[in-house]
Amino acid sequence: QVQLAESGGRSVQAGGSLRLSCAISGRTDRPYVMGWFRQGLGKEREFVAAITWTGSTTFYADSVKDRFAISRDNIINTLYLQLNDLIPEDTAVYYCTADQFIATVKAGESQYWGQGTHVTVTA
């Protein structure tokens, strides 16, 4: 079992930056692929970014590419998402997720999910 706990969400003005964190606990000895999803009010949950176990390969949604950066520190079992140049459309609950396979993570079918952290971007 793996437990995920997001933090760092808050209200920020458009053009600002934010860093989200996801603390990983439980069976951290397995090579999980990690990812971020988000869900805006009245919208479907959407893929944001994913990263392989070693961190050597990352994937991004087109809407956030060049603005967001995913990273991880396997020593302290933490996943990060750096959000830059924020726009109001980035307002959402951001979820951390983990699974063994990158395809499963990107499809939103991961086994493990956090509770989410709220990001609000004001114009």
PDB file of C-alpha atoms in Angstrom, residues 5-113:
ATOM      1  CA  ALA A   5      -0.577  13.482   0.634  1.00  0.00           C
ATOM      2  CA  GLU A   6      -0.534  16.678  -1.425  1.00  0.00           C
ATOM      3  CA  SER A   7       0.259  20.120  -0.096  1.00  0.00           C
ATOM      4  CA  GLY A   8       1.131  23.593  -1.300  1.00  0.00           C
ATOM      5  CA  GLY A   9      -2.113  24.636  -2.904  1.00  0.00           C
ATOM      6  CA  ARG A  10      -3.294  28.208  -2.308  1.00  0.00           C
ATOM      7  CA  SER A  11      -4.670  31.275  -4.031  1.00  0.00           C
ATOM      8  CA  VAL A  12      -2.252  33.093  -6.336  1.00  0.00           C
ATOM      9  CA  GLN A  13      -2.532  35.893  -8.860  1.00  0.00           C
ATOM     10  CA  ALA A  14      -2.271  35.244 -12.586  1.00  0.00           C
ATOM     11  CA  GLY A  15       1.326  35.226 -13.717  1.00  0.00           C
ATOM     12  CA  GLY A  16       2.497  33.912 -10.369  1.00  0.00           C
ATOM     13  CA  SER A  17       4.202  30.676  -9.401  1.00  0.00           C
ATOM     14  CA  LEU A  18       3.525  27.870  -6.983  1.00  0.00           C
ATOM     15  CA  ARG A  19       5.106  24.568  -6.000  1.00  0.00           C
ATOM     16  CA  LEU A  20       2.992  21.599  -5.046  1.00  0.00           C
ATOM     17  CA  SER A  21       4.377  18.696  -3.065  1.00  0.00           C
ATOM     18  CA  CYS A  22       3.195  15.134  -2.639  1.00  0.00           C
ATOM     19  CA  ALA A  23       4.537  13.129   0.282  1.00  0.00           C
ATOM     20  CA  ILE A  24       4.712   9.399  -0.369  1.00  0.00           C
ATOM     21  CA  SER A  25       4.520   6.872   2.456  1.00  0.00           C
ATOM     22  CA  GLY A  26       4.012   3.141   2.817  1.00  0.00           C
ATOM     23  CA  ARG A  27       5.631   0.844   0.260  1.00  0.00           C
ATOM     24  CA  THR A  28       8.078   3.376  -1.077  1.00  0.00           C
ATOM     25  CA  ASP A  29      10.599   0.706  -2.071  1.00  0.00           C
ATOM     26  CA  ARG A  30       8.821  -0.068  -5.332  1.00  0.00           C
ATOM     27  CA  PRO A  31       9.594   1.791  -8.588  1.00  0.00           C
ATOM     28  CA  TYR A  32       6.361   3.717  -8.985  1.00  0.00           C
ATOM     29  CA  VAL A  33       5.609   6.052 -11.834  1.00  0.00           C
ATOM     30  CA  MET A  34       4.176   9.250 -10.364  1.00  0.00           C
ATOM     31  CA  GLY A  35       1.865  11.826 -11.837  1.00  0.00           C
ATOM     32  CA  TRP A  36      -0.322  14.861 -11.332  1.00  0.00           C
ATOM     33  CA  PHE A  37      -3.919  15.295 -12.415  1.00  0.00           C
ATOM     34  CA  ARG A  38      -6.278  18.198 -11.896  1.00  0.00           C
ATOM     35  CA  GLN A  39     -10.003  18.754 -11.832  1.00  0.00           C
ATOM     36  CA  GLY A  40     -11.616  22.144 -12.201  1.00  0.00           C
ATOM     37  CA  LEU A  41     -15.105  22.932 -10.974  1.00  0.00           C
ATOM     38  CA  GLY A  42     -17.610  21.268 -13.270  1.00  0.00           C
ATOM     39  CA  LYS A  43     -14.863  19.731 -15.387  1.00  0.00           C
ATOM     40  CA  GLU A  44     -13.513  16.248 -15.844  1.00  0.00           C
ATOM     41  CA  ARG A  45     -10.269  15.240 -14.237  1.00  0.00           C
ATOM     42  CA  GLU A  46      -7.374  15.759 -16.645  1.00  0.00           C
ATOM     43  CA  PHE A  47      -3.792  14.604 -16.911  1.00  0.00           C
ATOM     44  CA  VAL A  48      -1.172  17.238 -16.094  1.00  0.00           C
ATOM     45  CA  ALA A  49       2.224  15.555 -15.867  1.00  0.00           C
ATOM     46  CA  ALA A  50       4.000  12.297 -15.085  1.00  0.00           C
ATOM     47  CA  ILE A  51       7.508  11.168 -14.248  1.00  0.00           C
ATOM     48  CA  THR A  52       9.254   7.817 -14.282  1.00  0.00           C
ATOM     49  CA  TRP A  53      10.887   6.234 -11.227  1.00  0.00           C
ATOM     50  CA  THR A  54      14.361   7.540 -12.022  1.00  0.00           C
ATOM     51  CA  GLY A  55      13.084  10.924 -13.087  1.00  0.00           C
ATOM     52  CA  SER A  56      14.800  10.566 -16.448  1.00  0.00           C
ATOM     53  CA  THR A  57      11.586  10.844 -18.459  1.00  0.00           C
ATOM     54  CA  THR A  58       8.715  13.266 -18.015  1.00  0.00           C
ATOM     55  CA  PHE A  59       5.399  13.756 -19.765  1.00  0.00           C
ATOM     56  CA  TYR A  60       3.193  16.846 -19.920  1.00  0.00           C
ATOM     57  CA  ALA A  61      -0.211  17.857 -21.138  1.00  0.00           C
ATOM     58  CA  ASP A  62       0.013  20.368 -23.964  1.00  0.00           C
ATOM     59  CA  SER A  63      -1.839  22.935 -21.865  1.00  0.00           C
ATOM     60  CA  VAL A  64       0.929  23.056 -19.244  1.00  0.00           C
ATOM     61  CA  LYS A  65       4.038  22.223 -21.240  1.00  0.00           C
ATOM     62  CA  ASP A  66       6.662  24.993 -20.917  1.00  0.00           C
ATOM     63  CA  ARG A  67       4.922  26.338 -17.786  1.00  0.00           C
ATOM     64  CA  PHE A  68       4.885  23.408 -15.345  1.00  0.00           C
ATOM     65  CA  ALA A  69       7.713  21.123 -14.261  1.00  0.00           C
ATOM     66  CA  ILE A  70       7.399  17.775 -12.522  1.00  0.00           C
ATOM     67  CA  SER A  71      10.213  16.358 -10.423  1.00  0.00           C
ATOM     68  CA  ARG A  72      10.774  13.870  -7.630  1.00  0.00           C
ATOM     69  CA  ASP A  73      13.172  13.172  -4.803  1.00  0.00           C
ATOM     70  CA  ASN A  74      13.233   9.464  -4.042  1.00  0.00           C
ATOM     71  CA  ILE A  75      15.467   9.985  -1.012  1.00  0.00           C
ATOM     72  CA  ILE A  76      12.775  11.901   0.852  1.00  0.00           C
ATOM     73  CA  ASN A  77       9.906  10.239  -1.054  1.00  0.00           C
ATOM     74  CA  THR A  78       8.413  13.434  -2.387  1.00  0.00           C
ATOM     75  CA  LEU A  79       6.927  14.392  -5.736  1.00  0.00           C
ATOM     76  CA  TYR A  80       6.813  18.016  -6.871  1.00  0.00           C
ATOM     77  CA  LEU A  81       4.991  20.110  -9.423  1.00  0.00           C
ATOM     78  CA  GLN A  82       6.337  23.582 -10.134  1.00  0.00           C
ATOM     79  CA  LEU A  83       3.631  25.793 -11.617  1.00  0.00           C
ATOM     80  CA  ASN A  84       4.793  28.956 -13.408  1.00  0.00           C
ATOM     81  CA  ASP A  85       3.011  31.646 -15.408  1.00  0.00           C
ATOM     82  CA  LEU A  86      -0.278  30.630 -13.882  1.00  0.00           C
ATOM     83  CA  ILE A  87      -3.521  31.532 -15.608  1.00  0.00           C
ATOM     84  CA  PRO A  88      -7.101  31.412 -14.251  1.00  0.00           C
ATOM     85  CA  GLU A  89      -7.725  28.250 -16.284  1.00  0.00           C
ATOM     86  CA  ASP A  90      -5.212  26.469 -14.033  1.00  0.00           C
ATOM     87  CA  THR A  91      -7.639  26.780 -11.122  1.00  0.00           C
ATOM     88  CA  ALA A  92      -8.410  23.245  -9.971  1.00  0.00           C
ATOM     89  CA  VAL A  93      -7.891  20.613  -7.345  1.00  0.00           C
ATOM     90  CA  TYR A  94      -4.541  18.971  -8.064  1.00  0.00           C
ATOM     91  CA  TYR A  95      -4.130  15.276  -7.314  1.00  0.00           C
ATOM     92  CA  CYS A  96      -1.003  13.197  -6.928  1.00  0.00           C
ATOM     93  CA  THR A  97      -1.098   9.646  -8.255  1.00  0.00           C
ATOM     94  CA  ALA A  98       1.122   6.571  -8.416  1.00  0.00           C
ATOM     95  CA  ASP A  99       1.210   3.272 -10.255  1.00  0.00           C
ATOM     96  CA  GLN A 100       3.639   0.763 -11.712  1.00  0.00           C
ATOM     97  CA  PHE A 101       3.040   1.655 -15.343  1.00  0.00           C
ATOM     98  CA  ILE A 102       3.277   4.968 -17.179  1.00  0.00           C
ATOM     99  CA  ALA A 103       0.317   4.153 -19.432  1.00  0.00           C
ATOM    100  CA  THR A 104      -1.872   3.514 -16.420  1.00  0.00           C
ATOM    101  CA  VAL A 105      -0.850   6.761 -14.781  1.00  0.00           C
ATOM    102  CA  LYS A 106      -1.413   8.835 -17.922  1.00  0.00           C
ATOM    103  CA  ALA A 107      -4.808   7.221 -18.449  1.00  0.00           C
ATOM    104  CA  GLY A 108      -5.899   8.208 -14.968  1.00  0.00           C
ATOM    105  CA  GLU A 109      -6.278   4.593 -13.910  1.00  0.00           C
ATOM    106  CA  SER A 110      -3.638   4.581 -11.189  1.00  0.00           C
ATOM    107  CA  GLN A 111      -4.006   2.431  -8.142  1.00  0.00           C
ATOM    108  CA  TYR A 112      -3.073   5.168  -5.682  1.00  0.00           C
ATOM    109  CA  TRP A 113      -4.407   8.725  -5.346  1.00  0.00           C
TER     110      TRP A 113
END
